[in-house]
Amino acid sequence: MAEAAVAGNGAEAKMRVWRGDASGGEFRDYTVPLEEGMVVLDVIHSIQAMHAGDLAVRWNCKAGKCGSCSAEVNGKPRLMCMTRMNTFEPGETITVAPIQTFPLVRDLVTDVSYNYEKAKTIPPFKPKPKEADGTRRMYQEDIDRVQEFHKCIECYLCQDVCHVIRDHNENKPSFAGPRFFVRVASLEMHPLDTDDRLEFLRNEAGLGFCNITKCCTEVCPEHIKITDNSIIPMKERVVTRFYDPIARLLGALGGKKS
Amino acid sequence: MAGDSYETHEYDVVVVGAGGAGLRAGIEAHDKGCKTAIICKSLLGKAHTVMAEGGIAAAMGNVWPEDNWKVHFRDTMRGGKLLNNWRMAQIHAQQAPDRVLELEEWGALFDRTDEGLILQRDFGGHRYARLAHVGDRTGLEMIRTLQQRAVSLGIDVFMECNVQHLLMNDGRVSGAIGYWRESGELIVFNCKAVVLATGGSGKCWQVTSNSWEYSGDGMGMAMEVGADLIDMEKVQFHPTGMVWPPSVRGILVTEGVRGDGGTLLNSEGERFMFNYIPEFFKAETADNETEADAWYQDKKNNRRTPDLLPRDEVARAINSEVKAGRGTEHGGVYLDIANRRDADYIMRRLPSMYHQFKELADVDITKEAMEVGPTCHYIMGGVRVDADTSATAVPGLYAAGEVAGGLHGANRLGGNSLSDLLVFGRIAGESAADYALGAAAATAPAPAEVDRLTTLMLEPFTDRGGENPYAIHGDLQRTMHNLVGIIRTESEMLKAMEEIAVYKERAARVKVEGGRRFNPGWHLALDLKNLLAVAEAATLSALECKESRGGHTRDDYPDPDPRFGSVNVVTRKHNGTVSVSLEPLPEMPEELRKIVEEQV
Amino acid sequence: MSTVAIDKRTLRQDTWWLEPMLVVLGLGCFAIYSTWAALQNGNYYAAPYLSPFYSPCLAINCEHVSVPLFGSWYNWSPAILILWIPGGFRLTCYYYRKAYYRSFFWSPPACAVRDAASGYSGETRFPFILQNIHRYFFWASLPILAFLWWDAIIAFNFGGSFGLGLGTLVLITNAALLSLYSFSCHSCRHLCGGGLNSFKAAPGRYKTWGIVTKLNEKHMQIAWTSLVWVGLTDVYVRLLAHGVIQDLRFI
Ligand SMILES: Cc1cc2nc3c(=O)[nH]c(=O)nc-3n(C[C@H](O)[C@H](O)[C@H](O)COP(=O)(O)OP(=O)(O)OC[C@H]3O[C@@H](n4cnc5c(N)ncnc54)[C@H](O)[C@@H]3O)c2cc1C
Ligand code: SF4
Ligand code: SF4
Ligand code: FES
Ligand code: FES
């Protein structure tokens, strides 16, 4: 309770928030009262309620589960609802900018349709026939790997930070982005799946554009080891298929579906 | 304003909502050959369903072969204090296993048993470990699977598109009108059938696990065109929401914590749930700690721990403990799993709870107890539907998921919502498709009607008194929390009605700043209509229901009253006035009554 | 529609430039030293220790011949004959790729900091498409490891009698660290089992994959430790050979 008294006692959050749309905009400063335990999203909501009713922002769960509230806080791609105010220096001015990789709609909201378009291109799950007894048997050890990928909350922070499209807009048509490498890996490693997406990965999805610099992994709020566990294993499978004549000869070594 | 331009889309079936219910309905309607659209007001995949943690209840019998639909049916009915629509409960229990297995066909990966089948976990009110789950992120697995399925089928999805009003023609639904959140432009759908799958209305309350989306849109819109709402007073306060720090108050702590061995303690360290076992559940609940602890491993020879009594019981017990001065520093009770399970187990079973507490409250749940208290979570009431078809009273209008009422009776069991979405989402999609395929082509709405609704939607931009929508919403939430919360009483609810009347008047004077492009102030201003309608319906129903049962507890009528034991409290709007009446529940057939009453 | 009009290279306020700077320093120093050492063509053997930069020593002219593959006509530095293997292994290593793409190519210098170059084709074209041969370097590094272990074993042999010097321990540690480096390799992880879709059917490979995965999580740390150590090992042997220091003998 004592702490609450302190926090409630005139402590203030100083924020610098991007206001504007595709035609232009600027950072604007706001100051709102700070309460114990607040996250950046709470502060943005306070600004909305007290100073700028039309401040555009996306959110849903406020608990890091839905991946709606992605933004760049002090230049780092983050979920606003999982960024505690007490991780900053007291009195520090905190900059909140929209995602920079996708077209700006307004204020903190961007047009993330790139991701939904990419999702449509992924060859869907194609299961093998059921067991003789009509069941589907899968073992925990076979799905552990894939369950990590299924944790993805589609916050698209990895897509935002990936320099392949962040800094080189022209690559967007030929690059699916880390989120979708995770997705393809989850299908390729699915013990029931029978489709083959390696050709797709190499060509349409542009896996080769990734230079494994791991920024996607650094920002993933679900702590999915995107690069180590999905991108690199997929690169290795692509190598087996397209760049490794010996493995192709031996056949057995590679990631061929049985 | 009037005459504002709008785009028009033609479909056979329009599904409003892209949570579990909406997606499942859309898939079914599409598979039946209908041109189908799914509309949602957030991005695809962000609906409430994504937040569900614990699991999907389905009597597959993978862990307990003794389990079958009858036991599930019995648990659901008893958990709902027999106020459930028996037919819905029966269909639900019978079809849930197939629906879960179907998700597996579409790529879902549930946690496995040693035999390679779907693992099932314990949850409150379920006799056997029955919840198919993926750690504590089951809803995420479910919505992704359905979303990807819908995308791969090529179903049209309208994201961040907010449906505001249903359109009617000749006494049947003919479409819907709304706006794009991004551009603020208006959009009209002409269609033969509409499925409402908009979820609940928890944003009427202050402390809630629900997001901004839960403004009761489906209920508000359905009532507007003449559909009935039932049991709107039956609101589930989940016993375990976070209580500290203030900014996270209300965020859910999954019941899985207790299902996996966690236990509730008061500030004196006492496992107080043993003092709150109601007569109705005495026979099947352990009355001492040894038996309660042994139950986790051996369910045949032990009775279940009272920590896992149905949610209404646990929420009230916590409320009483706190009132009696045995609460924690921040007004909750302790939920302890740290002293009962090892860190590895906790991390494996409850990873997202671990992160939630670590990152939002600086609490390491593998070392310390959590502080928890009740939070508004779910509304059992909703649009009245026909059990076999999910049809509402309005031709062409269907409803499924949390927006529909009936399945859960007076109290919903954990895990029964996700299965509800799948079972009745499918049924609603199927019936809507059948209806649409047999119906005449959709007719375009009358321009005058579109003009009227357009004017309503754009009104907040005109200066009518300068009320701030955020302030009204905040006040409404406080009113509902303080006066129509967990424990209710007549005088307080009458006061709430007065306050709601004031808010309605203030809402008519709302003025929003800024333009139409992605303007949350405007969006909230429009949401107030439904928030207020649902708050009013809930309060009126709560006044009418002079007893305590499940998700409705009255200080002035603390006991169940048989008078209310076999009726629905029905709210409907006629010529602009809202009325409440009591109408008998459908009669349960003898053989099912036997199942329910059977002692175990 | 365009993206937000922020014209700064980054809005980050932390010391994002520190890591690339340290990597440039670390890798730069190593590259310079190892090139210099490899070109010395001398002072790489101080009985019974052979510097790992020159192992296996494949020419007749070696100070300590491992396998006499190259005749006396070969009188350049024997390090050149083998260093391309560990060199290529590290150059195409997934971790080092990350490290030098970031710190040398500024592509990107740090997360959410703009790339230096305006065009970008990643590893889709020459020369970087050659990174795909990494697994061949993994295979090639295995015999080298065998030689390094052999060097470590004969480092117990002091003119026919069993002994143990500080150099022995240095060589053993070196062989161990380089083995850890090879076996924590991403290609190794793939070859051991990462390429399979069902582990249930191959319990042996599942186990191996599990172990390699554990090692792989520490690949970066192992990469740096083994890099520093292999350099220090050469320094140690070189100082002994020059007679600057004396080996510490325990037995
Ligand atoms: C934190 C939390 C945990 C839970 N855990 C569990 C659990 O473990 N097990 C369980 O069974 N249940 C659980 N529940 C309950 C369950 O998740 C919900 O009841 C269920 O997901 C509701 O699904 P739905 O499809 O009806 O609605 P939702 O998933 O909420 O979807 C509603 C959809 O309607 C759309 N919509 C709403 N209004 C409009 C409009 N006006 N115009 C356009 N679109 C609109 C929304 O955008 C959204 O897409 C939990 C709930 C919460 C909040
Ligand atoms: S590792 Fe690859 S996919 Fe991930 S951010 Fe870097 S370049 Fe993009
Ligand atoms: S992989 Fe991680 S960062 Fe990328 S979208 Fe998913 S959760 Fe977000
Ligand atoms: S609001 Fe859901 S992740 Fe932040
Ligand atoms: S050696 Fe580093 S990944 Fe192969």
Tab-separated table of C-alpha atoms in Angstrom, chain A:
chain	number	residue	atom	x	y	z
A	1	MET	CA	0.000	0.000	0.000
A	2	ALA	CA	2.842	2.366	0.814
A	3	GLU	CA	4.159	1.943	-2.712
A	4	ALA	CA	0.779	2.790	-4.130
A	5	ALA	CA	0.731	5.984	-2.155
A	6	VAL	CA	4.079	6.946	-3.612
A	7	ALA	CA	3.121	6.113	-7.165
A	8	GLY	CA	-0.189	7.909	-6.834
A	9	ASN	CA	1.538	10.912	-5.362
A	10	GLY	CA	1.871	13.149	-8.322
A	11	ALA	CA	4.169	10.830	-10.294
A	12	GLU	CA	3.814	11.590	-13.968
A	13	ALA	CA	4.457	9.863	-17.223
A	14	LYS	CA	5.994	11.988	-19.943
A	15	MET	CA	5.165	10.610	-23.339
A	16	ARG	CA	6.044	11.573	-26.874
A	17	VAL	CA	3.508	9.979	-29.169
A	18	TRP	CA	3.353	10.012	-32.932
A	19	ARG	CA	0.228	11.772	-34.192
A	20	GLY	CA	-0.607	11.850	-37.831
A	21	ASP	CA	-1.351	9.811	-40.907
A	22	ALA	CA	0.211	8.942	-44.245
A	23	SER	CA	0.055	12.550	-45.334
A	24	GLY	CA	2.282	13.653	-42.466
A	25	GLY	CA	2.515	14.008	-38.741
A	26	GLU	CA	4.729	14.703	-35.777
A	27	PHE	CA	5.593	13.559	-32.272
A	28	ARG	CA	3.468	15.273	-29.666
A	29	ASP	CA	4.181	15.463	-25.963
A	30	TYR	CA	1.649	14.428	-23.332
A	31	THR	CA	1.859	14.193	-19.580
A	32	VAL	CA	-0.504	11.996	-17.576
A	33	PRO	CA	-0.574	10.762	-13.966
A	34	LEU	CA	1.299	7.540	-13.344
A	35	GLU	CA	-0.072	4.746	-11.194
A	36	GLU	CA	1.650	1.708	-9.800
A	37	GLY	CA	2.082	-1.153	-12.222
A	38	MET	CA	1.091	0.778	-15.324
A	39	VAL	CA	2.148	-0.408	-18.741
A	40	VAL	CA	2.652	1.792	-21.795
A	41	LEU	CA	-0.777	0.856	-23.113
A	42	ASP	CA	-2.415	2.138	-19.894
A	43	VAL	CA	-0.691	5.443	-20.370
A	44	ILE	CA	-1.838	5.641	-23.975
A	45	HIS	CA	-5.390	4.981	-22.767
A	46	SER	CA	-5.041	7.764	-20.207
A	47	ILE	CA	-3.957	10.128	-22.958
A	48	GLN	CA	-7.004	9.060	-24.930
A	49	ALA	CA	-9.385	9.658	-22.062
A	50	MET	CA	-7.835	12.935	-20.907
A	51	HIS	CA	-6.229	14.692	-23.857
A	52	ALA	CA	-6.829	13.082	-27.222
A	53	GLY	CA	-10.042	11.115	-27.613
A	54	ASP	CA	-9.204	10.306	-31.203
A	55	LEU	CA	-5.714	8.896	-30.578
A	56	ALA	CA	-5.723	5.774	-32.722
A	57	VAL	CA	-4.366	2.596	-31.171
A	58	ARG	CA	-5.123	-1.112	-31.419
A	59	TRP	CA	-5.491	-3.386	-28.422
A	60	ASN	CA	-7.627	-6.234	-27.118
A	61	CYS	CA	-6.455	-8.473	-24.329
A	62	LYS	CA	-4.093	-6.258	-22.340
A	63	ALA	CA	-2.215	-9.384	-21.349
A	64	GLY	CA	0.136	-10.180	-24.206
A	65	LYS	CA	-2.166	-12.795	-25.691
A	66	CYS	CA	-3.700	-11.259	-28.770
A	67	GLY	CA	-0.807	-9.409	-30.393
A	68	SER	CA	-2.789	-6.279	-31.234
A	69	CYS	CA	-0.867	-3.536	-29.458
A	70	SER	CA	2.427	-3.633	-31.351
A	71	ALA	CA	4.334	-0.356	-31.538
A	72	GLU	CA	7.855	0.975	-31.226
A	73	VAL	CA	8.650	2.150	-27.738
A	74	ASN	CA	11.850	4.151	-27.539
A	75	GLY	CA	12.663	2.746	-30.937
A	76	LYS	CA	12.183	-0.894	-29.999
A	77	PRO	CA	9.376	-3.000	-31.416
A	78	ARG	CA	7.260	-4.085	-28.431
A	79	LEU	CA	3.816	-4.961	-27.178
A	80	MET	CA	2.599	-1.875	-25.358
A	81	CYS	CA	0.552	-3.948	-22.929
A	82	MET	CA	3.628	-5.860	-21.800
A	83	THR	CA	5.960	-2.909	-21.420
A	84	ARG	CA	5.974	-1.808	-17.819
A	85	MET	CA	6.449	1.883	-17.112
A	86	ASN	CA	8.802	1.097	-14.252
A	87	THR	CA	11.340	-0.291	-16.699
A	88	PHE	CA	12.142	3.292	-17.698
A	89	GLU	CA	14.044	5.912	-15.758
A	90	PRO	CA	11.749	8.091	-13.641
A	91	GLY	CA	11.128	11.318	-15.484
A	92	GLU	CA	12.365	9.910	-18.788
A	93	THR	CA	10.353	10.931	-21.831
A	94	ILE	CA	9.121	7.803	-23.546
A	95	THR	CA	8.712	7.811	-27.293
A	96	VAL	CA	5.913	5.753	-28.792
A	97	ALA	CA	5.890	5.417	-32.572
A	98	PRO	CA	3.863	3.209	-34.891
A	99	ILE	CA	5.290	0.163	-36.600
A	100	GLN	CA	7.604	1.510	-39.287
A	101	THR	CA	7.513	-1.319	-41.767
A	102	PHE	CA	3.839	-1.107	-42.693
A	103	PRO	CA	1.836	1.758	-44.159
A	104	LEU	CA	0.533	4.179	-41.583
A	105	VAL	CA	-3.212	4.411	-41.084
A	106	ARG	CA	-3.237	6.893	-38.254
A	107	ASP	CA	-1.280	7.612	-35.085
A	108	LEU	CA	-0.218	4.220	-33.726
A	109	VAL	CA	-2.254	2.144	-36.151
A	110	THR	CA	-0.703	0.694	-39.292
A	111	ASP	CA	-2.048	-1.258	-42.209
A	112	VAL	CA	-0.864	-4.795	-41.571
A	113	SER	CA	-2.646	-6.360	-44.556
A	114	TYR	CA	0.730	-7.440	-45.981
A	115	ASN	CA	0.669	-10.183	-43.379
A	116	TYR	CA	-2.833	-11.347	-44.152
A	117	GLU	CA	-1.992	-11.459	-47.842
A	118	LYS	CA	1.112	-13.550	-47.165
A	119	ALA	CA	-0.924	-15.890	-44.977
A	120	LYS	CA	-3.142	-16.665	-47.946
A	121	THR	CA	-0.207	-17.882	-50.021
A	122	ILE	CA	0.839	-20.643	-47.633
A	123	PRO	CA	-0.041	-24.135	-48.806
A	124	PRO	CA	-2.434	-25.407	-46.129
A	125	PHE	CA	-2.196	-28.416	-43.839
A	126	LYS	CA	-2.666	-31.691	-45.691
A	127	PRO	CA	-3.008	-34.608	-43.290
A	128	LYS	CA	-2.242	-38.206	-44.042
A	129	PRO	CA	-5.007	-40.811	-43.622
A	130	LYS	CA	-6.149	-41.802	-40.147
A	131	GLU	CA	-4.806	-44.819	-38.286
A	132	ALA	CA	-6.515	-48.168	-38.837
A	133	ASP	CA	-8.479	-47.697	-35.594
A	134	GLY	CA	-9.823	-44.350	-36.793
A	135	THR	CA	-7.705	-42.278	-34.417
A	136	ARG	CA	-4.954	-39.782	-34.959
A	137	ARG	CA	-1.894	-40.715	-32.958
A	138	MET	CA	0.806	-38.170	-32.344
A	139	TYR	CA	3.341	-38.205	-29.578
A	140	GLN	CA	4.351	-35.358	-27.365
A	141	GLU	CA	7.977	-35.587	-28.478
A	142	ASP	CA	6.885	-35.130	-32.072
A	143	ILE	CA	4.802	-32.069	-31.432
A	144	ASP	CA	6.895	-30.214	-28.845
A	145	ARG	CA	8.831	-28.522	-31.621
A	146	VAL	CA	5.710	-27.486	-33.477
A	147	GLN	CA	3.868	-26.335	-30.371
A	148	GLU	CA	6.558	-23.711	-29.884
A	149	PHE	CA	5.610	-22.276	-33.275
A	150	HIS	CA	1.912	-22.415	-32.485
A	151	LYS	CA	2.521	-19.970	-29.634
A	152	CYS	CA	2.711	-17.186	-32.184
A	153	ILE	CA	0.203	-14.438	-31.367
A	154	GLU	CA	0.611	-12.729	-34.750
A	155	CYS	CA	1.787	-9.463	-33.305
A	156	TYR	CA	3.936	-9.038	-36.414
A	157	LEU	CA	6.723	-7.471	-34.406
A	158	CYS	CA	9.119	-9.854	-36.144
A	159	GLN	CA	7.797	-8.725	-39.492
A	160	ASP	CA	8.251	-5.134	-38.393
A	161	VAL	CA	11.826	-5.502	-37.284
A	162	CYS	CA	13.013	-7.655	-40.168
A	163	HIS	CA	15.344	-5.462	-42.181
A	164	VAL	CA	14.620	-7.370	-45.380
A	165	ILE	CA	11.357	-5.474	-45.679
A	166	ARG	CA	11.764	-2.751	-43.050
A	167	ASP	CA	14.652	-1.163	-44.898
A	168	HIS	CA	13.997	-2.528	-48.376
A	169	ASN	CA	10.360	-2.046	-49.214
A	170	GLU	CA	10.929	-3.457	-52.696
A	171	ASN	CA	11.443	-6.922	-51.231
A	172	LYS	CA	7.894	-7.159	-49.903
A	173	PRO	CA	6.454	-9.030	-52.894
A	174	SER	CA	9.144	-11.698	-52.774
A	175	PHE	CA	9.530	-12.216	-49.022
A	176	ALA	CA	7.059	-13.803	-46.614
A	177	GLY	CA	8.812	-12.749	-43.414
A	178	PRO	CA	9.772	-14.527	-40.203
A	179	ARG	CA	6.187	-14.981	-38.982
A	180	PHE	CA	5.470	-17.066	-42.024
A	181	PHE	CA	8.716	-18.988	-41.872
A	182	VAL	CA	7.538	-20.008	-38.427
A	183	ARG	CA	4.222	-20.976	-39.893
A	184	VAL	CA	5.687	-22.993	-42.741
A	185	ALA	CA	8.069	-24.692	-40.314
A	186	SER	CA	5.104	-25.634	-38.158
A	187	LEU	CA	3.477	-27.303	-41.135
A	188	GLU	CA	6.636	-28.929	-42.454
A	189	MET	CA	7.419	-30.451	-39.054
A	190	HIS	CA	3.811	-31.431	-38.345
A	191	PRO	CA	3.848	-35.195	-37.872
A	192	LEU	CA	0.631	-35.645	-39.871
A	193	ASP	CA	1.309	-33.296	-42.748
A	194	THR	CA	2.072	-34.669	-46.194
A	195	ASP	CA	2.583	-31.569	-48.272
A	196	ASP	CA	5.976	-30.264	-49.310
A	197	ARG	CA	6.666	-26.553	-49.110
A	198	LEU	CA	10.422	-26.408	-49.708
A	199	GLU	CA	10.139	-25.163	-53.263
A	200	PHE	CA	7.647	-22.579	-52.024
A	201	LEU	CA	9.992	-21.537	-49.236
A	202	ARG	CA	12.890	-21.039	-51.566
A	203	ASN	CA	10.989	-19.240	-54.281
A	204	GLU	CA	7.762	-17.445	-53.368
A	205	ALA	CA	8.560	-17.080	-49.678
A	206	GLY	CA	12.103	-15.867	-50.265
A	207	LEU	CA	13.773	-17.735	-47.423
A	208	GLY	CA	17.144	-16.875	-48.949
A	209	PHE	CA	16.612	-13.179	-48.236
A	210	CYS	CA	16.916	-13.861	-44.533
A	211	ASN	CA	20.492	-13.341	-43.429
A	212	ILE	CA	19.779	-14.842	-40.014
A	213	THR	CA	20.635	-11.678	-38.148
A	214	LYS	CA	18.063	-12.700	-35.555
A	215	CYS	CA	16.219	-9.467	-34.896
A	216	CYS	CA	12.949	-11.366	-35.247
A	217	THR	CA	13.991	-13.637	-32.397
A	218	GLU	CA	15.043	-10.667	-30.277
A	219	VAL	CA	11.649	-8.996	-30.437
A	220	CYS	CA	9.318	-12.005	-30.323
A	221	PRO	CA	7.159	-11.513	-27.223
A	222	GLU	CA	6.365	-15.212	-27.158
A	223	HIS	CA	10.074	-15.991	-27.033
A	224	ILE	CA	9.811	-18.251	-30.035
A	225	LYS	CA	13.322	-18.990	-31.223
A	226	ILE	CA	12.332	-18.007	-34.706
A	227	THR	CA	15.771	-18.084	-36.282
A	228	ASP	CA	17.288	-21.076	-34.525
A	229	ASN	CA	14.251	-23.300	-34.477
A	230	SER	CA	12.364	-22.467	-37.617
A	231	ILE	CA	14.373	-20.437	-40.118
A	232	ILE	CA	17.691	-22.269	-39.859
A	233	PRO	CA	16.104	-25.741	-39.842
A	234	MET	CA	14.114	-24.711	-42.906
A	235	LYS	CA	17.270	-23.377	-44.566
A	236	GLU	CA	18.909	-26.717	-43.854
A	237	ARG	CA	16.021	-28.585	-45.441
A	238	VAL	CA	16.220	-26.326	-48.453
A	239	VAL	CA	19.948	-27.037	-48.652
A	240	THR	CA	19.275	-30.761	-48.619
A	241	ARG	CA	16.815	-30.393	-51.429
A	242	PHE	CA	18.512	-27.840	-53.624
A	243	TYR	CA	22.154	-27.371	-52.740
A	244	ASP	CA	23.462	-30.670	-51.476
A	245	PRO	CA	23.927	-33.221	-54.268
A	246	ILE	CA	25.307	-35.819	-51.894
A	247	ALA	CA	22.386	-35.673	-49.505
A	248	ARG	CA	20.069	-35.828	-52.442
A	249	LEU	CA	21.829	-38.955	-53.601
A	250	LEU	CA	21.676	-40.530	-50.204
A	251	GLY	CA	18.105	-39.413	-49.850
A	252	ALA	CA	17.801	-40.759	-46.391
A	253	LEU	CA	19.697	-37.943	-44.698
A	254	GLY	CA	17.378	-35.132	-45.525
A	255	GLY	CA	13.995	-33.890	-44.437
A	256	LYS	CA	11.963	-35.816	-46.940
A	257	LYS	CA	8.485	-36.618	-45.898
A	258	SER	CA	7.935	-40.292	-45.459
